[in-house]
Tab-separated table of C-alpha atoms and ligand atoms in Angstrom:
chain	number	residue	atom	x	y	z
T	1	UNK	CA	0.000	0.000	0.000
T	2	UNK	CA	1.507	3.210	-1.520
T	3	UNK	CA	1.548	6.628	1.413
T	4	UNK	CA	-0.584	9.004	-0.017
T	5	UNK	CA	0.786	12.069	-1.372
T	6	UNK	CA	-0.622	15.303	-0.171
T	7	UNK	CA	-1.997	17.380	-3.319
T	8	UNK	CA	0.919	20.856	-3.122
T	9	UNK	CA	3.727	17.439	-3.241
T	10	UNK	CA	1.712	16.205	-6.089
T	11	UNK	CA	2.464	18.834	-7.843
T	12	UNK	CA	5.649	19.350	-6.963
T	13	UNK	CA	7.078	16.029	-8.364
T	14	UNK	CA	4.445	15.998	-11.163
T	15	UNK	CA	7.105	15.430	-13.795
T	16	UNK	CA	8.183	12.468	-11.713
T	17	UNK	CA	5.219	10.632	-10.868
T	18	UNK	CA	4.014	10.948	-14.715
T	19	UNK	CA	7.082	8.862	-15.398
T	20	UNK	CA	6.236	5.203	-15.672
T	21	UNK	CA	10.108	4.056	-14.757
T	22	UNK	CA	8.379	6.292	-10.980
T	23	UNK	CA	5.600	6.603	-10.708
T	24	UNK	CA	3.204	7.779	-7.657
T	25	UNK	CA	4.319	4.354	-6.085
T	26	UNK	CA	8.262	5.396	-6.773
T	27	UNK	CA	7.800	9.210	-5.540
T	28	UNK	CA	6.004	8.120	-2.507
T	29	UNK	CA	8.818	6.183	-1.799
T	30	UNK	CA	11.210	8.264	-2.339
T	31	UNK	CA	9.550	10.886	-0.052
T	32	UNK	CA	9.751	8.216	2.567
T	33	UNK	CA	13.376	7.530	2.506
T	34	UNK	CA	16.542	8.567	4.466
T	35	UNK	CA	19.531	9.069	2.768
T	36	UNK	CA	23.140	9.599	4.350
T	37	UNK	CA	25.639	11.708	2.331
T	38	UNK	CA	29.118	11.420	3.691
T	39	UNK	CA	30.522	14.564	2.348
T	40	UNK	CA	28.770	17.622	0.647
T	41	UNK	CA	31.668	18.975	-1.299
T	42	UNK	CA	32.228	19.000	-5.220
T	43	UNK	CA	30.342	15.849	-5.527
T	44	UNK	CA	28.133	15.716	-2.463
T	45	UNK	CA	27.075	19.470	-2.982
T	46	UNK	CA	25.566	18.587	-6.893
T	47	UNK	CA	23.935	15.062	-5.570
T	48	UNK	CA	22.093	16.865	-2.363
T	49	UNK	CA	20.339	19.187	-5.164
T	50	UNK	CA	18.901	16.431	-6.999
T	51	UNK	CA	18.095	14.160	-4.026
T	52	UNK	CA	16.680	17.005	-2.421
T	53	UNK	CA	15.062	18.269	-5.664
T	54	UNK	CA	13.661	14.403	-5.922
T	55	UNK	CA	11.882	14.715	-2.718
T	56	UNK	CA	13.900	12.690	-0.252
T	57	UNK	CA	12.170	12.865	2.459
T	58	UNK	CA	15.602	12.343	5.121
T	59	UNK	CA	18.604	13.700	4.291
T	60	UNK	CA	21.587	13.402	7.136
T	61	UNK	CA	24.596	15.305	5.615
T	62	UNK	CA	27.882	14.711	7.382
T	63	UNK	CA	31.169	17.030	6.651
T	64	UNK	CA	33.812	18.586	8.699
T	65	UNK	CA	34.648	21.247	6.119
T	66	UNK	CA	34.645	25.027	6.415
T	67	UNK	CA	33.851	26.467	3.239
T	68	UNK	CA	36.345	28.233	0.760
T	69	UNK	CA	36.567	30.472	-1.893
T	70	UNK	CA	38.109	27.818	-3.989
T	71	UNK	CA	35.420	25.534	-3.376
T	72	UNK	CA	32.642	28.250	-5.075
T	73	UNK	CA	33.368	27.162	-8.432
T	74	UNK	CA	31.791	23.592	-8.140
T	75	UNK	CA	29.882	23.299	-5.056
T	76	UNK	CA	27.332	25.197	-6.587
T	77	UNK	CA	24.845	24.976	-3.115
T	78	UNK	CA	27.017	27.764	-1.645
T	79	UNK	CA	27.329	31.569	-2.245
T	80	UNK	CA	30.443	33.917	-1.107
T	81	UNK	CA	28.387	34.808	2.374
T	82	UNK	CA	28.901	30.973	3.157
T	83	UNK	CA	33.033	31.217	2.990
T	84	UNK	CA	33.969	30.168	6.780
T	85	UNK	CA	31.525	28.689	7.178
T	86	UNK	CA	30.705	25.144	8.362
T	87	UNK	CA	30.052	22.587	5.023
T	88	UNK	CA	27.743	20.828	6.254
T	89	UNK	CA	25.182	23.352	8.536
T	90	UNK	CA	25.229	25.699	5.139
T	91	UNK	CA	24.147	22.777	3.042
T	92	UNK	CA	21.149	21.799	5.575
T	93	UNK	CA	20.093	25.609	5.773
T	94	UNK	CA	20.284	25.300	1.957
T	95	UNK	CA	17.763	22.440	1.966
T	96	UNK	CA	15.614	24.047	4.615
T	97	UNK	CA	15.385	27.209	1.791
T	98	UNK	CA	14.627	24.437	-0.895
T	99	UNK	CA	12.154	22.568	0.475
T	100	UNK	CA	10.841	23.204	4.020
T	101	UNK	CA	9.156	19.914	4.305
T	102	UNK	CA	12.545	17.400	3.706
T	103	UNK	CA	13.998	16.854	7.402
T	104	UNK	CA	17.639	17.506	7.160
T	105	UNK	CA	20.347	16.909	9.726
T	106	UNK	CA	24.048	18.699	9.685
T	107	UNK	CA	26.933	16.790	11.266
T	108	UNK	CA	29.738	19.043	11.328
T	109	UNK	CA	32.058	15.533	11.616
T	110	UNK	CA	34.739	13.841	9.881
T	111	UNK	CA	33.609	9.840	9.752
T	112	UNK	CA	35.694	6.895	10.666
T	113	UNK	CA	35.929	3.998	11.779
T	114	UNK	CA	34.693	4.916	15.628
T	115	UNK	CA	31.816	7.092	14.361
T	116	UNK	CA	30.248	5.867	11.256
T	117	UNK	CA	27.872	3.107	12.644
T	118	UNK	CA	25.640	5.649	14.455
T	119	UNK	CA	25.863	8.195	11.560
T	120	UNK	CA	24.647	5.698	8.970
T	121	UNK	CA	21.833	3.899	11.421
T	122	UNK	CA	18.232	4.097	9.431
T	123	UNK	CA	19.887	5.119	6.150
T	124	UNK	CA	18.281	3.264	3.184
T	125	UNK	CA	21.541	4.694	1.317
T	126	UNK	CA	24.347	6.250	1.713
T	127	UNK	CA	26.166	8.560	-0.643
T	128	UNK	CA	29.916	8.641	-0.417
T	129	UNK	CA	31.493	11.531	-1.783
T	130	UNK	CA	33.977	11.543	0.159
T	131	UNK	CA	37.986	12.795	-0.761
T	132	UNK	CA	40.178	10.226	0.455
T	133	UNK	CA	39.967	5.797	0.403
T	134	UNK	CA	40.160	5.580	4.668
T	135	UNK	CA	37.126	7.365	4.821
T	136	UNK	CA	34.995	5.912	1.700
T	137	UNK	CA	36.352	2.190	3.450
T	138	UNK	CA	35.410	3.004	6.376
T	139	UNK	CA	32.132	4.052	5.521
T	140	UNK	CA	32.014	1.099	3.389
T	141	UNK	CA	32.964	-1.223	6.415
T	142	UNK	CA	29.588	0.574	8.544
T	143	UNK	CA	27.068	-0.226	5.656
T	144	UNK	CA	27.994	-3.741	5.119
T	145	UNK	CA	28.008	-4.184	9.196
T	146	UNK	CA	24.167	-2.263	8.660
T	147	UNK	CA	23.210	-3.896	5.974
T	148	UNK	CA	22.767	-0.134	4.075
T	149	UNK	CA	22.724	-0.060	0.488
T	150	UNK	CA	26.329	2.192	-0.569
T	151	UNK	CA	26.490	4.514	-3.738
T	152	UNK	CA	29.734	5.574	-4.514
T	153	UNK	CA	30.814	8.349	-6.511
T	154	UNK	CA	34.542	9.410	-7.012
T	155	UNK	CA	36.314	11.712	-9.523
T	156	UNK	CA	39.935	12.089	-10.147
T	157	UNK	CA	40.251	14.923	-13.469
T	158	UNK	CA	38.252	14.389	-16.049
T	159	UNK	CA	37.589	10.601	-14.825
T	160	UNK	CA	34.316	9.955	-12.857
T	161	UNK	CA	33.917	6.248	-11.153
T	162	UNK	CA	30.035	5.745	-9.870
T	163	UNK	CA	28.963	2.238	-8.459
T	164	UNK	CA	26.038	1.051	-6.425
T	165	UNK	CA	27.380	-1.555	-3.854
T	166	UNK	CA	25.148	-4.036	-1.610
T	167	UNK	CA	28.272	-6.111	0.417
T	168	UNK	CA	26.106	-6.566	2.967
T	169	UNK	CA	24.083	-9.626	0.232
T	170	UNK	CA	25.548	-12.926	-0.554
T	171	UNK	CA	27.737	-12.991	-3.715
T	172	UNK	CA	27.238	-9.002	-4.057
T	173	UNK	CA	31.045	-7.040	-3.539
T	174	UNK	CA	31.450	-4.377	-1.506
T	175	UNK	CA	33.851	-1.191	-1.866
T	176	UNK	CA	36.705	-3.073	-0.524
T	177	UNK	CA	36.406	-5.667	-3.036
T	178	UNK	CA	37.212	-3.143	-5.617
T	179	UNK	CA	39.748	-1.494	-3.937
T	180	UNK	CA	41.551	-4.061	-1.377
T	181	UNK	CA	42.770	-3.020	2.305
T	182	UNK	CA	46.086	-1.267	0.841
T	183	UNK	CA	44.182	2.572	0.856
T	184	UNK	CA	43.191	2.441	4.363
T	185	UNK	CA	45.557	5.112	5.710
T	186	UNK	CA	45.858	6.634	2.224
T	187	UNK	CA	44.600	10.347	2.284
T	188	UNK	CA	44.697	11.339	-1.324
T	189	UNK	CA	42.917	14.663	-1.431
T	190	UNK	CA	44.372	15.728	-4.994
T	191	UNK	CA	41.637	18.355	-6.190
T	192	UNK	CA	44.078	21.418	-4.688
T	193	UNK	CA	47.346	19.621	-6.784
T	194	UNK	CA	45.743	18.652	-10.088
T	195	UNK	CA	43.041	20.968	-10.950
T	196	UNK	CA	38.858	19.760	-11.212
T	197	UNK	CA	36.525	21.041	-13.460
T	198	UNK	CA	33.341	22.167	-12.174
T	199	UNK	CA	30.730	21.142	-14.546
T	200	UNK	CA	32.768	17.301	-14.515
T	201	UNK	CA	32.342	16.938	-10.555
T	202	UNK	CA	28.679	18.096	-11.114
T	203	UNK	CA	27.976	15.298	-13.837
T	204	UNK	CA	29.555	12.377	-11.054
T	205	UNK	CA	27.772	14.029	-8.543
T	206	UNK	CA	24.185	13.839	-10.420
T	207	UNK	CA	24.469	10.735	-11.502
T	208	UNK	CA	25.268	9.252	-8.114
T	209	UNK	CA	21.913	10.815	-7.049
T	210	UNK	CA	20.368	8.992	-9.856
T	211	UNK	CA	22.135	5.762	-8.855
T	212	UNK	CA	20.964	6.489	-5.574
T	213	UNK	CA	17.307	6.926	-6.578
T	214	UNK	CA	17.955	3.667	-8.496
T	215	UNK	CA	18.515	2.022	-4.838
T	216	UNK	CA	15.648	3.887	-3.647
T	217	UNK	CA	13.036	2.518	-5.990
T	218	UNK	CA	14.492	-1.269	-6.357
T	219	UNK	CA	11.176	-3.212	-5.709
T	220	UNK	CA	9.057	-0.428	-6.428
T	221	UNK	CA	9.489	0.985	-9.755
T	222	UNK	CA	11.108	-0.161	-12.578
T	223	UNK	CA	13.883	2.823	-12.652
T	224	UNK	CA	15.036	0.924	-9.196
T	225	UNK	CA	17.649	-1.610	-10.600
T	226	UNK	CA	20.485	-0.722	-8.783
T	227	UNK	CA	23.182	-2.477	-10.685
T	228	UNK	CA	24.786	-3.460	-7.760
T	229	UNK	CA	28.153	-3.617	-7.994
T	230	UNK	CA	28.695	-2.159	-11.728
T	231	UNK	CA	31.584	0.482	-11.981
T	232	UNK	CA	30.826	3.266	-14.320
T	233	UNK	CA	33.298	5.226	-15.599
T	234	UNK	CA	32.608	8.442	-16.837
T	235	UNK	CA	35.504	9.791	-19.572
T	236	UNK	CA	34.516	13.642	-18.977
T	237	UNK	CA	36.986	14.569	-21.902
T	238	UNK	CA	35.855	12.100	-25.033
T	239	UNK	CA	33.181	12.031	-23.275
T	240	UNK	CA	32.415	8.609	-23.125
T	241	UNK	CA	30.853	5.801	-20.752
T	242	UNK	CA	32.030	2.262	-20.468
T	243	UNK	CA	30.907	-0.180	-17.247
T	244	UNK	CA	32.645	-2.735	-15.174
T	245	UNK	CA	31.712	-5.777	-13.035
T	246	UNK	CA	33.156	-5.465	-9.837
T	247	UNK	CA	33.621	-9.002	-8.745
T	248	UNK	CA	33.102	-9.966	-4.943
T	249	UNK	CA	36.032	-11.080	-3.908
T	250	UNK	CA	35.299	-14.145	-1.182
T	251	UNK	CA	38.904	-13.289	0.822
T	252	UNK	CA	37.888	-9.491	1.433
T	253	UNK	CA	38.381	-8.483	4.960
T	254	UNK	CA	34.479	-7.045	5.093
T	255	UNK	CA	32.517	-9.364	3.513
T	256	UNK	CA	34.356	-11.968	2.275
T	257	UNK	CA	33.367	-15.835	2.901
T	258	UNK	CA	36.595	-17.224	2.991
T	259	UNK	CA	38.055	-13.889	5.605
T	260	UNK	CA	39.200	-14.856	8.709
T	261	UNK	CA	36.721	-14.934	11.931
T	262	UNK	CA	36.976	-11.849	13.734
E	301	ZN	ZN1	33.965	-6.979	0.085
């Protein structure tokens, strides 16, 4: 039984609920869901507009950025009267401005390892756009312990790498599958050094909100095929797509069969 949709949201997401791959059935649920985006920078700033713009109905943003002048030419949620201030509070009082009715939730936080099991409880997914491999595996790590669906979405240049990832199902891989244990005290924060083009972090960052939708509606409408576990690569310069399998690998530390017993 579908949540009815009060008649000023009807119109709101008209244009989604007229689409058959949504649906009334697919907005309703999307209104109902709580999404978890781990970082609301050059990626997570673009994908909070859409997911917001979709309707989702919980959005927990977690970041322990101040805002910069050099970050105003791709995190496109925040004006010059938001430099110094805190990432993540500026992007829920941008929400609140957006839509009044979404609950929204700022932590001002860097996750880890001793943190990210509370920040992620409830989620239905989580969106990593996070800078650097300890935090996206640690994240990682917390949704396969929760059983919460992860989308990730990464960019180095003109490359973008988006993947939906359920580790926590039999035979599905998880993010440490793809990338093995050998990042976990990497910190490879390269936008500053090697340059990133706004409108390419805003094309990785959409469409990890649209993989995350696709997580959203699985079971509910036919746009919801998450594709679990299929890297695709964005080539911002040619431009050109190609997609991966990521294979679960049964000797990963996280969700591996064959990993030793903790
Ligand atoms: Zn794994």
């Amino acid at each position: 039984m579908t949540p009815a949709i009060m008649p000023d949201r009807l119109n709101r997401f008209a244009r989604h609920i007229v689409l058959p791959e949504v649906g009334g059935a697919g907005q309703a649920r999307i209104m109902g869901a709580h999404v978890v985006l781990v970082g609301v920078g050059g990626i997570g700033a673009p994908a909070l507009q859409y997911l917001a713009g979709a309707g989702v109905g919980r959005l927990t943003l977690i970041d322990d950025d101040v805002i910069e002048p050099s970050n105003l030419q791709r995190q496109t949620i925040f004006a010059l009267a938001d430099v110094g201030h805190a990432k993540a509070e500026a992007a829920a009082q941008w929400v609140a401005r957006f839509d009044p009715d979404l609950v929204v939730q700022a932590h001002r936080t860097r996750i880890g390892h001793d943190n990210a099991a509370a920040l992620i409880a409830g989620a239905d997914v989580v969106l990593d756009g996070s800078d650097n491999f300890a935090t996206r595996l640690a994240v990682s790590d917390a949704c396969v312990a929760a059983g919460v669906p992860l989308t990730s979405a990464a960019l180095g240049r003109f490359q973008g790498q988006v993947a939906n990832f359920a580790g926590h199902r039999p035979g599905e891989a998880c993010y440490r599958c793809f990338v093995g244990d050998a990042f976990d005290a990497d910190d490879c924060d390269t936008c500053a050094a090697q340059g990133v083009l706004g409108a390419m972090v805003g094309m990785v960052g959409t469409f990890g909100a649209m993989a995350a939708l696709r997580v959203l509606l699985e079971g509910v409408a036919s746009l919801g095929d998450p594709q679990w576990g299929q890297l695709h690569v964005i080539d911002g310069l040619k431009p050109g797509l190609r997609t991966m399998r990521i294979a679960h690998d049964p000797a990963c530390t996280t969700c591996g069969t064959d990993r030793p017993a903790a």
